[in-house]
């Protein structure tokens, strides 16, 4: 038997319904904030991700599905959504024209990670990106979009926010952090872990992400990013907090919430949920005012987020979702009535009614049993008696009410 690749899952039945519900809810909310749908390819040239996600990141360093295509070009299955959207923005010269764009996307991302619950090699993100708006009100809006999505899906979360300041602030902070790490090691026997040693060379800020308890303990007194913020970043961060408070969004400030790369600036945020046991990040995002330039475009402001759909699905699966009954089960008692039923059903489908037509002719009671088992809302059967009077047998399976009704009335009842 041929199996699916490890860490890559089929999506069907109840999972597919939950997936659809998450995407539909997210789209609806994003649209109310002026965002519209964008689709970009799953496969892009490798340098796009090496530049945007950064060679020092685990994603590019260890996890990319990277290969040479038949033409000998190095390509990658996208590990995240922002890079492709930024490329599309630049390719259409919207950067040079200073166009304001608000786009949302959803689809598969690919990372060669160790598969486990909540961590897959093919997973889905719903994300959005806004270009050319400098106002911190948009940062608040992208956070509020997520808050509203989780509210609508009835998911409890913790929102963590931080400000990274400008690239200059980060530059100064990096130097201070490096000094601090050196001081800790020279004043004690303690050595930061191997990963941290690498991060110190490639991207020192990522030391703050270290999950090793010993490293964490020795980072408690590390310099704080907030001490390095310039006036504008400080004012924007204060304003962001004010907007969130005014709009009833609770948050905590997490000084260790960072994104390692230079083109991220000011707002950084993460939504966590502990509804499925251990705390897990369900979405993250922030401002990236230098990324468009970094990828060869003209200076353009940017802010966005990505939400992990599987993690949200896991939370919803752990709750009992009310199972909406399917719409209508339609059947015939005699084979020769199938053509008539087929036409009637087609008419109803044209009117947008959702109908499952059974092609088997069998006794009424047997059809009723099948419909009951499959959780239908309505049951309709045609026997020769009904057909001779242009009627069908109708039963509301929820209320139990049953009657004969004329063909013409069906559209109104279903
Ligand atoms: P990131 O692009 O790494 O900031 O991830 C954004 C969100 O995607 C995270 O908060 C997770 O919810 C989700 N995510 C990241 N990696 C995976 C993965 N391997 N499997 C499932 N979800 C993931």
PDB file of N, CA, C and O and ligand atoms in Angstrom, residues 59 79-80 111 113 118-121 123-125 259 270-271 281-284 306-311, ligand 1:
ATOM      1  N   UNK A  59      14.197  27.763   9.405  1.00  0.00           N
ATOM      2  CA  UNK A  59      13.372  27.463   8.227  1.00  0.00           C
ATOM      3  C   UNK A  59      14.256  27.316   6.991  1.00  0.00           C
ATOM      4  O   UNK A  59      14.168  26.324   6.268  1.00  0.00           O
ATOM      5  N   UNK A  79       7.912  27.895   2.389  1.00  0.00           N
ATOM      6  CA  UNK A  79       7.821  27.554   3.815  1.00  0.00           C
ATOM      7  C   UNK A  79       6.926  28.538   4.563  1.00  0.00           C
ATOM      8  O   UNK A  79       6.584  28.313   5.724  1.00  0.00           O
ATOM      9  N   UNK A  80       6.576  29.642   3.933  1.00  0.00           N
ATOM     10  CA  UNK A  80       5.722  30.664   4.555  1.00  0.00           C
ATOM     11  C   UNK A  80       5.137  31.534   3.454  1.00  0.00           C
ATOM     12  O   UNK A  80       5.549  31.410   2.290  1.00  0.00           O
ATOM     13  N   UNK A 111       7.552  22.644   5.517  1.00  0.00           N
ATOM     14  CA  UNK A 111       8.795  22.746   6.302  1.00  0.00           C
ATOM     15  C   UNK A 111       9.195  21.340   6.715  1.00  0.00           C
ATOM     16  O   UNK A 111       8.373  20.599   7.247  1.00  0.00           O
ATOM     17  N   UNK A 113      10.199  19.626   9.168  1.00  0.00           N
ATOM     18  CA  UNK A 113      10.367  19.608  10.621  1.00  0.00           C
ATOM     19  C   UNK A 113      10.109  18.201  11.125  1.00  0.00           C
ATOM     20  O   UNK A 113       9.590  17.361  10.400  1.00  0.00           O
ATOM     21  N   UNK A 118       0.613  19.168  16.094  1.00  0.00           N
ATOM     22  CA  UNK A 118       0.721  20.614  15.926  1.00  0.00           C
ATOM     23  C   UNK A 118       1.918  21.047  15.103  1.00  0.00           C
ATOM     24  O   UNK A 118       2.169  22.234  14.924  1.00  0.00           O
ATOM     25  N   UNK A 119       2.705  20.085  14.643  1.00  0.00           N
ATOM     26  CA  UNK A 119       3.882  20.422  13.822  1.00  0.00           C
ATOM     27  C   UNK A 119       3.948  19.435  12.663  1.00  0.00           C
ATOM     28  O   UNK A 119       4.169  18.242  12.879  1.00  0.00           O
ATOM     29  N   UNK A 120       3.714  19.913  11.471  1.00  0.00           N
ATOM     30  CA  UNK A 120       3.644  19.031  10.308  1.00  0.00           C
ATOM     31  C   UNK A 120       4.601  19.518   9.235  1.00  0.00           C
ATOM     32  O   UNK A 120       5.132  20.620   9.312  1.00  0.00           O
ATOM     33  N   UNK A 121       4.805  18.649   8.227  1.00  0.00           N
ATOM     34  CA  UNK A 121       5.709  19.051   7.141  1.00  0.00           C
ATOM     35  C   UNK A 121       4.947  19.790   6.046  1.00  0.00           C
ATOM     36  O   UNK A 121       5.504  20.615   5.359  1.00  0.00           O
ATOM     37  N   UNK A 123       1.573  22.042   6.162  1.00  0.00           N
ATOM     38  CA  UNK A 123       0.532  22.574   7.037  1.00  0.00           C
ATOM     39  C   UNK A 123      -0.069  23.800   6.357  1.00  0.00           C
ATOM     40  O   UNK A 123       0.411  24.209   5.289  1.00  0.00           O
ATOM     41  N   UNK A 124      -1.109  24.332   6.937  1.00  0.00           N
ATOM     42  CA  UNK A 124      -1.809  25.434   6.268  1.00  0.00           C
ATOM     43  C   UNK A 124      -1.744  26.706   7.105  1.00  0.00           C
ATOM     44  O   UNK A 124      -1.803  26.642   8.330  1.00  0.00           O
ATOM     45  N   UNK A 125      -1.626  27.796   6.425  1.00  0.00           N
ATOM     46  CA  UNK A 125      -1.698  29.081   7.122  1.00  0.00           C
ATOM     47  C   UNK A 125      -2.772  29.936   6.477  1.00  0.00           C
ATOM     48  O   UNK A 125      -3.000  29.868   5.272  1.00  0.00           O
ATOM     49  N   UNK A 259      11.828  39.106  16.375  1.00  0.00           N
ATOM     50  CA  UNK A 259      11.986  38.459  15.083  1.00  0.00           C
ATOM     51  C   UNK A 259      13.393  38.857  14.707  1.00  0.00           C
ATOM     52  O   UNK A 259      13.741  40.025  14.778  1.00  0.00           O
ATOM     53  N   UNK A 270       2.330  37.835  19.013  1.00  0.00           N
ATOM     54  CA  UNK A 270       2.072  36.402  18.899  1.00  0.00           C
ATOM     55  C   UNK A 270       0.818  36.063  19.690  1.00  0.00           C
ATOM     56  O   UNK A 270       0.617  36.599  20.782  1.00  0.00           O
ATOM     57  N   UNK A 271      -0.025  35.208  19.136  1.00  0.00           N
ATOM     58  CA  UNK A 271      -1.196  34.687  19.855  1.00  0.00           C
ATOM     59  C   UNK A 271      -0.863  33.268  20.282  1.00  0.00           C
ATOM     60  O   UNK A 271      -0.432  32.461  19.460  1.00  0.00           O
ATOM     61  N   UNK A 281       1.892  28.437  19.922  1.00  0.00           N
ATOM     62  CA  UNK A 281       1.649  29.642  19.118  1.00  0.00           C
ATOM     63  C   UNK A 281       0.615  29.300  18.060  1.00  0.00           C
ATOM     64  O   UNK A 281       0.752  28.307  17.341  1.00  0.00           O
ATOM     65  N   UNK A 282      -0.439  30.082  17.983  1.00  0.00           N
ATOM     66  CA  UNK A 282      -1.445  29.819  16.952  1.00  0.00           C
ATOM     67  C   UNK A 282      -1.377  30.871  15.838  1.00  0.00           C
ATOM     68  O   UNK A 282      -1.915  30.651  14.762  1.00  0.00           O
ATOM     69  N   UNK A 283      -0.715  31.984  16.098  1.00  0.00           N
ATOM     70  CA  UNK A 283      -0.533  32.994  15.044  1.00  0.00           C
ATOM     71  C   UNK A 283       0.553  33.971  15.470  1.00  0.00           C
ATOM     72  O   UNK A 283       0.790  34.169  16.665  1.00  0.00           O
ATOM     73  N   UNK A 284       1.188  34.572  14.486  1.00  0.00           N
ATOM     74  CA  UNK A 284       2.217  35.566  14.810  1.00  0.00           C
ATOM     75  C   UNK A 284       2.365  36.552  13.670  1.00  0.00           C
ATOM     76  O   UNK A 284       1.988  36.256  12.525  1.00  0.00           O
ATOM     77  N   UNK A 306       0.514  35.557  10.171  1.00  0.00           N
ATOM     78  CA  UNK A 306       0.197  34.213   9.667  1.00  0.00           C
ATOM     79  C   UNK A 306      -0.372  33.401  10.822  1.00  0.00           C
ATOM     80  O   UNK A 306       0.155  33.444  11.942  1.00  0.00           O
ATOM     81  N   UNK A 307      -1.459  32.697  10.529  1.00  0.00           N
ATOM     82  CA  UNK A 307      -2.114  31.875  11.563  1.00  0.00           C
ATOM     83  C   UNK A 307      -1.960  30.404  11.156  1.00  0.00           C
ATOM     84  O   UNK A 307      -2.126  30.065   9.988  1.00  0.00           O
ATOM     85  N   UNK A 308      -1.654  29.561  12.119  1.00  0.00           N
ATOM     86  CA  UNK A 308      -1.491  28.128  11.846  1.00  0.00           C
ATOM     87  C   UNK A 308      -2.848  27.423  11.897  1.00  0.00           C
ATOM     88  O   UNK A 308      -3.408  27.237  12.969  1.00  0.00           O
ATOM     89  N   UNK A 309      -3.344  27.026  10.724  1.00  0.00           N
ATOM     90  CA  UNK A 309      -4.714  26.487  10.671  1.00  0.00           C
ATOM     91  C   UNK A 309      -4.831  25.146  11.423  1.00  0.00           C
ATOM     92  O   UNK A 309      -5.804  24.921  12.146  1.00  0.00           O
ATOM     93  N   UNK A 310      -3.818  24.272  11.290  1.00  0.00           N
ATOM     94  CA  UNK A 310      -3.919  22.966  11.975  1.00  0.00           C
ATOM     95  C   UNK A 310      -4.008  23.131  13.497  1.00  0.00           C
ATOM     96  O   UNK A 310      -4.712  22.394  14.169  1.00  0.00           O
ATOM     97  N   UNK A 311      -3.265  24.109  14.028  1.00  0.00           N
ATOM     98  CA  UNK A 311      -3.302  24.299  15.501  1.00  0.00           C
ATOM     99  C   UNK A 311      -4.682  24.781  15.933  1.00  0.00           C
ATOM    100  O   UNK A 311      -5.188  24.376  16.965  1.00  0.00           O
TER     101      UNK A 311
HETATM  102  P1  LIG B   1       5.591  31.281  11.453  1.00  0.00           P
HETATM  103  O1  LIG B   1       5.452  31.454   9.954  1.00  0.00           O
HETATM  104  O2  LIG B   1       6.737  30.362  11.823  1.00  0.00           O
HETATM  105  O3  LIG B   1       5.576  32.579  12.210  1.00  0.00           O
HETATM  106  O4  LIG B   1       4.292  30.481  11.913  1.00  0.00           O
HETATM  107  C1  LIG B   1       3.013  31.057  11.981  1.00  0.00           C
HETATM  108  C2  LIG B   1       2.095  30.035  12.601  1.00  0.00           C
HETATM  109  O5  LIG B   1       2.050  28.861  11.779  1.00  0.00           O
HETATM  110  C3  LIG B   1       2.556  29.528  13.959  1.00  0.00           C
HETATM  111  O6  LIG B   1       2.081  30.365  14.977  1.00  0.00           O
HETATM  112  C4  LIG B   1       1.945  28.145  14.028  1.00  0.00           C
HETATM  113  O7  LIG B   1       0.607  28.245  14.494  1.00  0.00           O
HETATM  114  C5  LIG B   1       1.918  27.693  12.583  1.00  0.00           C
HETATM  115  N1  LIG B   1       3.017  26.731  12.261  1.00  0.00           N
HETATM  116  C6  LIG B   1       4.318  27.000  12.072  1.00  0.00           C
HETATM  117  N2  LIG B   1       5.001  25.885  11.761  1.00  0.00           N
HETATM  118  C7  LIG B   1       4.100  24.871  11.745  1.00  0.00           C
HETATM  119  C8  LIG B   1       4.175  23.472  11.475  1.00  0.00           C
HETATM  120  N3  LIG B   1       5.314  22.863  11.133  1.00  0.00           N
HETATM  121  N4  LIG B   1       3.024  22.729  11.555  1.00  0.00           N
HETATM  122  C9  LIG B   1       1.859  23.316  11.882  1.00  0.00           C
HETATM  123  N5  LIG B   1       1.723  24.643  12.137  1.00  0.00           N
HETATM  124  C10 LIG B   1       2.825  25.415  12.065  1.00  0.00           C
END
